[in-house]
Amino acid sequence: MRGMLSLIEVNLSNNWLSGAIPAFGPFQKSAASSFSGNAKLCGDPLDVDCGSIYSSNYGMDHRRISYRVALAVVGSCVLIFSLVSLMVVLFMWRERQEKEAAEKKAEAGEMVVPAPQVVASTVFIESLQQAIDLQSCVKATFKEANELTNGTFSTIYKAVMPSGMVICVKKLKSVDRAVIHHQTKMIRELERLAHINHPNLVRPIGYVIYDDIALLLHHHMPNGTLLHLLHNDGDSDDDKQKPDWPRLLSIAIDIAEGLAFLHQVATIHLDISSVNVFLDSHYNALLGEIEISKLLDPSKGTASISAVAGSFGYIPPEYAYTMQVTVPGNVYSFGVVLLEILTSKLPVDEGFGEGVDLVKWVHTAPARGETPEQIMDPRLSTVSFAWRRQMLAVLKVAMLCTERALAKRPKMKKVVEMLLEAKNS
């Protein structure tokens, strides 16, 4: 418009224009009415100061921006606070849940301990390697409710695998450190024992070593031990499977055959007792704890009595001065088990009198005027003449096995023959 030199007057009324009127001669020479109807126009020739309009709009815009920023900041703070509060609440809830779970486990008798670091482990039987979880084996030993037997050299626990399989976990006691110090020898001996092929010996199926603890894995024996079978009369479940003489005689023969095999392969058992005789689902007897003699010192076939004593009541008298476990000593211990089967009495009982054990009580029966029939369990010996005859024959074998003189004790191979003769008599 600045090039329109002939322009004298303009009329821009009612056009909804806004802003400052430019400094241009025709604009300023025009009447104010030429710009009416434009509420947002300012400057000459209007009496509206542009400064007041702009400063007012700027203030309003500035306030709007400040309000939005403040709203965004406050909203962000509220969101962050809410998220942090939610995380704190979730963390406290989780801690409370874990604490309650730990308390429930403690009430149930289960120790809450972190899983230990396994140093060495293996499962010898390939078909069982997927079914056996080694951490489950370790954790089973932390719960007292899983304890099955507590012997001289080990405690045996029941362990249920995630697969549902049930096995026995044997936790070694006093020999733990010796085993760890000879780990390579131990593993070699366990592998050898795992391949022993005899139906009356409990063979290891694997092992776990952690810290200074050694665990041996075995098949689960559903009918427990001979100790349990003979002496747990108060258990209502046992009434259904009350031991009869034919079953007990078969168990005695099974033990004798397993022990005779050990002697044949130059292995001396260190703890022959009824608690170490295990019964499978068909009441076949298997002799346990066969690993102990080799684990104490794998380079020797015998072990010092200072490290090994066996179970009280089953220890032969000569061990007190020879300080050495022997084959005749094994025969003596087996004879105590036979007497335990025949009499249904424990090897040590207050009823025998002070300083008298089962062996002495049986051997001194004639001096007390008691007959063999009075020694034997009448619940068995009075059932039939055939049972009584067999029991008397087995009693003679037990008396020979528990002779004080080592030379009079028969070899286990001969014991097996005599027991089979008694069974067939």
CSV table of C-alpha atoms in Angstrom, one decimal:
chain,number,residue,atom,x,y,z
A,1,MET,CA,0.0,0.0,0.0
A,2,ARG,CA,3.0,2.2,0.5
A,3,GLY,CA,3.3,2.5,-3.3
A,4,MET,CA,-0.2,3.9,-3.6
A,5,LEU,CA,0.8,7.6,-3.5
A,6,SER,CA,-2.6,8.8,-4.7
A,7,LEU,CA,-4.4,7.1,-1.7
A,8,ILE,CA,-6.0,9.8,0.5
A,9,GLU,CA,-8.3,7.9,2.8
A,10,VAL,CA,-9.1,4.3,3.8
A,11,ASN,CA,-12.1,2.7,5.5
A,12,LEU,CA,-11.4,-0.6,7.2
A,13,SER,CA,-14.4,-0.7,9.6
A,14,ASN,CA,-16.1,-3.9,10.7
A,15,ASN,CA,-13.3,-6.3,9.4
A,16,TRP,CA,-12.4,-7.9,12.8
A,17,LEU,CA,-8.8,-6.7,12.4
A,18,SER,CA,-6.3,-6.8,15.3
A,19,GLY,CA,-3.0,-5.4,16.1
A,20,ALA,CA,-1.3,-1.9,15.8
A,21,ILE,CA,-2.3,0.3,12.9
A,22,PRO,CA,0.8,0.9,10.8
A,23,ALA,CA,2.4,4.3,10.6
A,24,PHE,CA,1.1,5.2,7.1
A,25,GLY,CA,-0.1,8.6,6.1
A,26,PRO,CA,-3.5,7.7,4.7
A,27,PHE,CA,-4.2,5.6,7.9
A,28,GLN,CA,-3.4,8.4,10.3
A,29,LYS,CA,-5.3,11.0,8.1
A,30,SER,CA,-8.4,8.8,8.1
A,31,ALA,CA,-11.1,9.4,10.7
A,32,ALA,CA,-11.3,7.0,13.7
A,33,SER,CA,-14.6,5.8,12.4
A,34,SER,CA,-12.8,4.2,9.5
A,35,PHE,CA,-11.4,1.6,11.9
A,36,SER,CA,-14.6,1.0,14.0
A,37,GLY,CA,-15.8,-2.6,14.4
A,38,ASN,CA,-12.2,-3.8,14.9
A,39,ALA,CA,-12.0,-4.2,18.7
A,40,LYS,CA,-8.5,-5.4,18.7
A,41,LEU,CA,-7.0,-2.6,16.7
A,42,CYS,CA,-4.8,0.0,18.4
A,43,GLY,CA,-2.7,3.1,17.7
A,44,ASP,CA,-3.2,6.4,15.8
A,45,PRO,CA,-5.9,7.6,14.8
A,46,LEU,CA,-7.6,5.4,17.5
A,47,ASP,CA,-7.4,6.5,21.1
A,48,VAL,CA,-6.3,3.0,22.1
A,49,ASP,CA,-2.8,2.5,23.4
A,50,CYS,CA,-1.1,-0.6,22.0
A,51,GLY,CA,1.1,-1.0,25.0
A,52,SER,CA,-1.8,-1.7,27.4
A,53,ILE,CA,-3.3,-4.3,25.1
A,54,TYR,CA,-0.1,-6.2,24.4
A,55,SER,CA,1.1,-6.1,28.0
A,56,SER,CA,-2.4,-7.5,29.1
A,57,ASN,CA,-2.3,-10.3,26.5
A,58,TYR,CA,1.3,-11.1,27.4
A,59,GLY,CA,0.4,-11.3,31.1
A,60,MET,CA,-2.5,-13.6,30.3
A,61,ASP,CA,-0.5,-15.8,28.1
A,62,HIS,CA,2.3,-15.9,30.6
A,63,ARG,CA,-0.1,-16.8,33.4
A,64,ARG,CA,-1.6,-19.6,31.2
A,65,ILE,CA,1.9,-21.0,30.5
A,66,SER,CA,2.9,-20.8,34.2
A,67,TYR,CA,-0.3,-22.6,35.2
A,68,ARG,CA,0.2,-25.4,32.7
A,69,VAL,CA,3.8,-25.9,33.9
A,70,ALA,CA,2.8,-25.9,37.5
A,71,LEU,CA,0.0,-28.4,36.7
A,72,ALA,CA,2.5,-30.7,34.9
A,73,VAL,CA,5.0,-30.5,37.7
A,74,VAL,CA,2.4,-31.3,40.4
A,75,GLY,CA,0.9,-34.1,38.3
A,76,SER,CA,4.4,-35.6,37.8
A,77,CYS,CA,5.1,-35.4,41.5
A,78,VAL,CA,1.8,-37.1,42.4
A,79,LEU,CA,2.5,-39.9,39.8
A,80,ILE,CA,6.0,-40.5,41.1
A,81,PHE,CA,4.8,-40.5,44.7
A,82,SER,CA,2.1,-42.9,43.8
A,83,LEU,CA,4.5,-45.3,42.0
A,84,VAL,CA,7.0,-45.2,44.9
A,85,SER,CA,4.3,-45.8,47.4
A,86,LEU,CA,3.0,-48.8,45.4
A,87,MET,CA,6.5,-50.3,45.2
A,88,VAL,CA,7.0,-49.9,49.0
A,89,VAL,CA,3.6,-51.5,49.7
A,90,LEU,CA,4.3,-54.4,47.4
A,91,PHE,CA,7.8,-54.9,48.9
A,92,MET,CA,6.3,-54.9,52.5
A,93,TRP,CA,3.5,-57.3,51.4
A,94,ARG,CA,6.1,-59.7,49.9
A,95,GLU,CA,8.3,-59.5,53.0
A,96,ARG,CA,5.2,-60.2,55.2
A,97,GLN,CA,4.2,-63.2,53.0
A,98,GLU,CA,7.7,-64.7,53.1
A,99,LYS,CA,7.8,-64.2,56.9
A,100,GLU,CA,4.5,-65.9,57.3
A,101,ALA,CA,5.6,-68.8,55.1
A,102,ALA,CA,8.8,-69.1,57.1
A,103,GLU,CA,6.8,-69.2,60.4
A,104,LYS,CA,4.5,-71.9,59.0
A,105,LYS,CA,7.5,-74.0,58.0
A,106,ALA,CA,9.0,-73.5,61.4
A,107,GLU,CA,5.7,-74.5,63.1
A,108,ALA,CA,5.7,-77.6,60.9
A,109,GLY,CA,9.2,-78.5,62.1
A,110,GLU,CA,10.9,-77.6,58.8
A,111,MET,CA,14.2,-75.7,59.1
A,112,VAL,CA,14.4,-72.7,56.8
A,113,VAL,CA,17.9,-72.6,55.5
A,114,PRO,CA,19.4,-71.5,52.2
A,115,ALA,CA,20.2,-74.3,49.7
A,116,PRO,CA,23.9,-75.2,50.2
A,117,GLN,CA,26.4,-75.3,47.4
A,118,VAL,CA,26.9,-78.9,46.2
A,119,VAL,CA,30.6,-79.7,45.7
A,120,ALA,CA,30.2,-83.1,44.0
A,121,SER,CA,27.3,-85.3,43.2
A,122,THR,CA,26.2,-88.1,40.8
A,123,VAL,CA,23.5,-90.6,40.3
A,124,PHE,CA,24.9,-94.0,39.2
A,125,ILE,CA,21.8,-95.4,37.5
A,126,GLU,CA,21.2,-93.6,34.2
A,127,SER,CA,17.5,-94.2,34.2
A,128,LEU,CA,17.1,-92.4,37.5
A,129,GLN,CA,19.2,-89.3,36.7
A,130,GLN,CA,16.2,-87.3,35.5
A,131,ALA,CA,13.9,-88.4,38.4
A,132,ILE,CA,16.3,-87.6,41.2
A,133,ASP,CA,16.7,-83.9,42.2
A,134,LEU,CA,19.8,-83.5,44.3
A,135,GLN,CA,18.7,-80.3,46.0
A,136,SER,CA,15.6,-82.0,47.2
A,137,CYS,CA,17.8,-84.8,48.6
A,138,VAL,CA,19.8,-82.2,50.6
A,139,LYS,CA,16.7,-80.3,51.8
A,140,ALA,CA,15.1,-83.5,53.0
A,141,THR,CA,17.8,-83.9,55.7
A,142,PHE,CA,16.9,-80.5,57.2
A,143,LYS,CA,13.4,-81.7,58.3
A,144,GLU,CA,13.2,-83.9,61.4
A,145,ALA,CA,9.8,-85.3,60.2
A,146,ASN,CA,11.7,-87.0,57.3
A,147,GLU,CA,13.9,-89.0,59.6
A,148,LEU,CA,13.5,-92.8,59.3
A,149,THR,CA,16.3,-94.4,61.3
A,150,ASN,CA,19.2,-93.1,63.4
A,151,GLY,CA,22.1,-95.5,63.5
A,152,THR,CA,25.6,-95.5,64.8
A,153,PHE,CA,27.2,-94.0,61.7
A,154,SER,CA,24.4,-92.4,59.9
A,155,THR,CA,20.9,-90.9,59.9
A,156,ILE,CA,18.5,-92.0,57.1
A,157,TYR,CA,15.8,-89.6,55.8
A,158,LYS,CA,12.9,-90.0,53.4
A,159,ALA,CA,13.1,-87.7,50.4
A,160,VAL,CA,10.3,-87.1,47.9
A,161,MET,CA,11.4,-86.0,44.5
A,162,PRO,CA,9.5,-83.4,42.4
A,163,SER,CA,8.9,-86.4,40.1
A,164,GLY,CA,7.0,-88.2,42.9
A,165,MET,CA,9.8,-90.8,43.3
A,166,VAL,CA,10.7,-91.6,47.0
A,167,ILE,CA,14.3,-92.4,47.9
A,168,CYS,CA,16.3,-92.7,51.1
A,169,VAL,CA,19.1,-90.2,51.9
A,170,LYS,CA,21.8,-91.4,54.3
A,171,LYS,CA,23.6,-88.6,56.1
A,172,LEU,CA,26.9,-89.8,57.5
A,173,LYS,CA,27.8,-88.8,61.0
A,174,SER,CA,31.3,-89.0,62.6
A,175,VAL,CA,33.0,-90.1,59.4
A,176,ASP,CA,32.0,-87.0,57.4
A,177,ARG,CA,35.3,-85.2,57.5
A,178,ALA,CA,37.3,-88.3,56.8
A,179,VAL,CA,35.1,-88.9,53.7
A,180,ILE,CA,35.6,-85.4,52.5
A,181,HIS,CA,39.4,-85.6,52.9
A,182,HIS,CA,39.4,-88.8,50.7
A,183,GLN,CA,36.8,-87.7,48.3
A,184,THR,CA,38.4,-89.4,45.2
A,185,LYS,CA,38.7,-92.7,47.1
A,186,MET,CA,35.2,-92.4,48.4
A,187,ILE,CA,33.7,-91.9,44.9
A,188,ARG,CA,35.7,-94.8,43.6
A,189,GLU,CA,34.5,-97.1,46.4
A,190,LEU,CA,30.9,-95.9,46.0
A,191,GLU,CA,31.0,-96.6,42.3
A,192,ARG,CA,32.3,-100.1,43.0
A,193,LEU,CA,29.7,-100.8,45.6
A,194,ALA,CA,27.0,-99.5,43.3
A,195,HIS,CA,27.8,-102.4,40.9
A,196,ILE,CA,27.7,-105.1,43.5
A,197,ASN,CA,25.1,-107.6,42.3
A,198,HIS,CA,23.6,-109.2,45.3
A,199,PRO,CA,19.8,-109.1,46.2
A,200,ASN,CA,20.4,-108.9,49.9
A,201,LEU,CA,22.7,-105.8,50.0
A,202,VAL,CA,21.6,-102.2,50.0
A,203,ARG,CA,23.5,-100.6,47.1
A,204,PRO,CA,24.1,-96.8,46.8
A,205,ILE,CA,22.4,-95.3,43.8
A,206,GLY,CA,24.2,-91.9,44.1
A,207,TYR,CA,25.8,-89.4,46.5
A,208,VAL,CA,25.9,-85.7,47.3
A,209,ILE,CA,28.8,-83.8,48.9
A,210,TYR,CA,28.4,-80.2,50.2
A,211,ASP,CA,30.5,-78.3,52.8
A,212,ASP,CA,31.9,-81.1,54.9
A,213,ILE,CA,28.8,-83.3,54.7
A,214,ALA,CA,28.4,-86.5,52.7
A,215,LEU,CA,25.0,-87.9,51.7
A,216,LEU,CA,24.5,-91.3,50.2
A,217,LEU,CA,21.3,-92.1,48.1
A,218,HIS,CA,19.5,-95.4,48.3
A,219,HIS,CA,16.3,-97.0,47.1
A,220,HIS,CA,13.4,-96.5,49.5
A,221,MET,CA,12.5,-99.6,51.5
A,222,PRO,CA,8.7,-99.4,52.2
A,223,ASN,CA,8.5,-101.9,55.0
A,224,GLY,CA,11.2,-100.2,57.1
A,225,THR,CA,13.7,-102.1,59.2
A,226,LEU,CA,13.8,-105.5,61.0
A,227,LEU,CA,14.0,-103.5,64.3
A,228,HIS,CA,10.6,-101.9,63.5
A,229,LEU,CA,9.1,-105.2,62.5
A,230,LEU,CA,10.2,-107.0,65.6
A,231,HIS,CA,9.5,-104.4,68.3
A,232,ASN,CA,6.9,-101.9,67.2
A,233,ASP,CA,3.9,-103.9,68.5
A,234,GLY,CA,1.9,-100.9,69.4
A,235,ASP,CA,1.5,-99.7,65.8
A,236,SER,CA,-2.0,-100.5,64.5
A,237,ASP,CA,-0.7,-100.7,60.9
A,238,ASP,CA,1.8,-103.4,62.0
A,239,ASP,CA,-1.0,-105.6,63.2
A,240,LYS,CA,-2.0,-106.2,59.6
A,241,GLN,CA,1.6,-107.5,58.9
A,242,LYS,CA,2.4,-109.3,62.2
A,243,PRO,CA,5.7,-111.2,61.7
A,244,ASP,CA,5.3,-114.9,61.4
A,245,TRP,CA,8.1,-117.5,61.8
A,246,PRO,CA,8.4,-118.4,58.1
A,247,ARG,CA,8.9,-114.8,57.2
A,248,LEU,CA,11.4,-114.2,60.0
A,249,LEU,CA,13.4,-117.3,59.0
A,250,SER,CA,13.5,-116.1,55.4
A,251,ILE,CA,14.7,-112.7,56.6
A,252,ALA,CA,17.5,-114.4,58.7
A,253,ILE,CA,18.6,-116.4,55.7
A,254,ASP,CA,18.6,-113.2,53.5
A,255,ILE,CA,20.9,-111.4,56.0
A,256,ALA,CA,23.2,-114.4,56.3
A,257,GLU,CA,23.5,-114.7,52.5
A,258,GLY,CA,24.3,-111.0,52.1
A,259,LEU,CA,26.9,-111.1,54.9
A,260,ALA,CA,28.5,-114.2,53.5
A,261,PHE,CA,28.8,-112.4,50.1
A,262,LEU,CA,30.5,-109.5,51.8
A,263,HIS,CA,33.1,-111.8,53.4
A,264,GLN,CA,33.6,-113.4,50.1
A,265,VAL,CA,34.6,-110.1,48.5
A,266,ALA,CA,36.9,-109.2,51.5
A,267,THR,CA,34.5,-106.7,53.1
A,268,ILE,CA,33.9,-106.6,56.8
A,269,HIS,CA,30.7,-105.0,58.0
A,270,LEU,CA,31.0,-102.5,60.8
A,271,ASP,CA,27.5,-102.3,62.3
A,272,ILE,CA,25.4,-105.4,61.9
A,273,SER,CA,22.1,-104.8,63.8
A,274,SER,CA,18.4,-105.1,63.3
A,275,VAL,CA,18.2,-101.3,62.5
A,276,ASN,CA,20.5,-101.9,59.6
A,277,VAL,CA,18.4,-104.7,58.0
A,278,PHE,CA,15.9,-103.1,55.6
A,279,LEU,CA,12.8,-104.8,54.2
A,280,ASP,CA,11.5,-104.2,50.7
A,281,SER,CA,7.9,-104.3,49.5
A,282,HIS,CA,8.0,-108.2,49.6
A,283,TYR,CA,9.8,-108.4,53.0
A,284,ASN,CA,13.0,-109.5,51.4
A,285,ALA,CA,15.8,-108.4,53.7
A,286,LEU,CA,18.7,-106.2,52.6
A,287,LEU,CA,21.7,-105.5,54.8
A,288,GLY,CA,22.6,-101.8,54.9
A,289,GLU,CA,25.6,-99.7,55.9
A,290,ILE,CA,27.9,-101.8,53.6
A,291,GLU,CA,29.7,-98.6,52.5
A,292,ILE,CA,31.0,-97.6,56.0
A,293,SER,CA,34.0,-99.9,56.3
A,294,LYS,CA,35.3,-98.7,52.9
A,295,LEU,CA,34.6,-95.0,53.5
A,296,LEU,CA,36.4,-95.0,56.8
A,297,ASP,CA,39.6,-96.1,55.1
A,298,PRO,CA,39.2,-97.4,51.5
A,299,SER,CA,42.7,-98.8,51.5
A,300,LYS,CA,42.0,-101.3,54.2
A,301,GLY,CA,39.6,-104.1,54.8
A,302,THR,CA,39.4,-103.5,58.5
A,303,ALA,CA,39.1,-100.4,60.7
A,304,SER,CA,40.2,-99.5,64.2
A,305,ILE,CA,37.6,-99.9,66.9
A,306,SER,CA,38.7,-96.5,68.2
A,307,ALA,CA,36.8,-95.1,65.1
A,308,VAL,CA,34.2,-97.8,64.9
A,309,ALA,CA,32.2,-99.5,67.7
A,310,GLY,CA,29.0,-100.7,66.1
A,311,SER,CA,25.7,-100.7,67.9
A,312,PHE,CA,25.6,-101.4,71.6
A,313,GLY,CA,24.5,-104.9,72.4
A,314,TYR,CA,25.7,-106.3,69.1
A,315,ILE,CA,29.5,-105.7,69.7
A,316,PRO,CA,31.5,-108.9,70.3
A,317,PRO,CA,33.4,-109.0,73.6
A,318,GLU,CA,36.8,-109.4,72.0
A,319,TYR,CA,36.5,-105.9,70.4
A,320,ALA,CA,37.2,-104.4,73.8
A,321,TYR,CA,40.8,-105.6,73.8
A,322,THR,CA,41.7,-106.5,70.1
A,323,MET,CA,40.6,-103.0,68.9
A,324,GLN,CA,40.0,-104.5,65.5
A,325,VAL,CA,36.8,-105.5,63.6
A,326,THR,CA,37.0,-109.0,62.2
A,327,VAL,CA,35.0,-111.6,60.3
A,328,PRO,CA,34.3,-113.7,63.5
A,329,GLY,CA,33.1,-110.4,65.0
A,330,ASN,CA,30.6,-110.1,62.2
A,331,VAL,CA,29.4,-113.7,62.9
A,332,TYR,CA,28.9,-112.8,66.6
A,333,SER,CA,26.8,-109.7,65.7
A,334,PHE,CA,24.7,-111.8,63.3
A,335,GLY,CA,24.1,-114.3,66.1
A,336,VAL,CA,22.7,-111.5,68.2
A,337,VAL,CA,20.3,-110.6,65.4
A,338,LEU,CA,19.2,-114.3,65.3
A,339,LEU,CA,18.6,-114.3,69.1
A,340,GLU,CA,16.6,-111.0,68.7
A,341,ILE,CA,14.4,-112.7,66.1
A,342,LEU,CA,13.9,-115.9,68.2
A,343,THR,CA,13.1,-114.1,71.5
A,344,SER,CA,11.6,-110.8,70.2
A,345,LYS,CA,13.8,-109.1,72.8
A,346,LEU,CA,16.2,-106.2,72.3
A,347,PRO,CA,19.9,-106.9,72.7
A,348,VAL,CA,20.0,-104.8,75.8
A,349,ASP,CA,17.0,-104.8,78.3
A,350,GLU,CA,16.7,-103.9,81.9
A,351,GLY,CA,14.7,-107.1,82.4
A,352,PHE,CA,17.8,-109.2,82.0
A,353,GLY,CA,19.4,-107.8,85.1
A,354,GLU,CA,22.3,-105.5,85.8
A,355,GLY,CA,25.3,-106.2,83.5
A,356,VAL,CA,23.4,-108.8,81.5
A,357,ASP,CA,22.7,-108.5,77.8
A,358,LEU,CA,20.6,-110.8,75.5
A,359,VAL,CA,23.6,-113.1,74.7
A,360,LYS,CA,24.5,-113.7,78.3
A,361,TRP,CA,20.8,-114.1,79.2
A,362,VAL,CA,20.3,-116.9,76.6
A,363,HIS,CA,23.6,-118.7,77.4
A,364,THR,CA,22.9,-118.7,81.1
A,365,ALA,CA,19.4,-120.0,80.7
A,366,PRO,CA,20.3,-123.6,81.7
A,367,ALA,CA,21.9,-122.3,84.9
A,368,ARG,CA,18.6,-120.6,85.7
A,369,GLY,CA,16.7,-123.8,85.1
A,370,GLU,CA,15.1,-122.5,81.9
A,371,THR,CA,14.4,-124.6,78.8
A,372,PRO,CA,15.0,-123.4,75.3
A,373,GLU,CA,11.2,-123.2,74.9
A,374,GLN,CA,11.1,-120.6,77.7
A,375,ILE,CA,13.7,-118.5,75.9
A,376,MET,CA,11.9,-118.3,72.6
A,377,ASP,CA,8.9,-116.1,71.9
A,378,PRO,CA,5.9,-118.2,72.8
A,379,ARG,CA,3.8,-116.3,70.2
A,380,LEU,CA,5.8,-118.1,67.6
A,381,SER,CA,7.1,-121.3,69.1
A,382,THR,CA,3.6,-122.5,70.3
A,383,VAL,CA,1.9,-122.0,66.9
A,384,SER,CA,2.9,-125.4,65.5
A,385,PHE,CA,5.3,-128.2,66.1
A,386,ALA,CA,7.0,-127.5,62.8
A,387,TRP,CA,7.7,-123.9,63.7
A,388,ARG,CA,9.0,-125.0,67.1
A,389,ARG,CA,11.4,-127.5,65.5
A,390,GLN,CA,12.8,-125.0,63.1
A,391,MET,CA,13.2,-122.4,65.9
A,392,LEU,CA,15.2,-124.8,68.0
A,393,ALA,CA,17.5,-125.5,65.1
A,394,VAL,CA,18.0,-121.8,64.5
A,395,LEU,CA,18.7,-121.3,68.2
A,396,LYS,CA,21.6,-123.8,68.0
A,397,VAL,CA,23.0,-121.7,65.1
A,398,ALA,CA,22.6,-118.5,67.2
A,399,MET,CA,24.4,-120.1,70.2
A,400,LEU,CA,27.3,-121.2,68.0
A,401,CYS,CA,27.6,-117.7,66.4
A,402,THR,CA,27.7,-116.0,69.8
A,403,GLU,CA,30.3,-118.3,71.3
A,404,ARG,CA,32.9,-116.4,73.3
A,405,ALA,CA,35.8,-118.3,71.7
A,406,LEU,CA,36.3,-117.0,68.1
A,407,ALA,CA,37.5,-120.4,66.9
A,408,LYS,CA,34.1,-122.0,67.7
A,409,ARG,CA,32.1,-119.5,65.6
A,410,PRO,CA,31.3,-120.9,62.2
A,411,LYS,CA,32.0,-119.1,58.9
A,412,MET,CA,29.0,-117.2,57.4
A,413,LYS,CA,28.9,-119.7,54.4
A,414,LYS,CA,28.4,-122.5,56.9
A,415,VAL,CA,25.8,-120.4,58.8
A,416,VAL,CA,23.8,-120.1,55.5
A,417,GLU,CA,23.9,-123.9,55.1
A,418,MET,CA,22.7,-124.5,58.6
A,419,LEU,CA,19.8,-122.1,58.3
A,420,LEU,CA,18.7,-123.6,55.0
A,421,GLU,CA,18.8,-127.1,56.7
A,422,ALA,CA,16.6,-125.7,59.6
A,423,LYS,CA,14.2,-124.3,57.0
A,424,ASN,CA,13.9,-127.7,55.3
A,425,SER,CA,13.7,-129.7,58.5
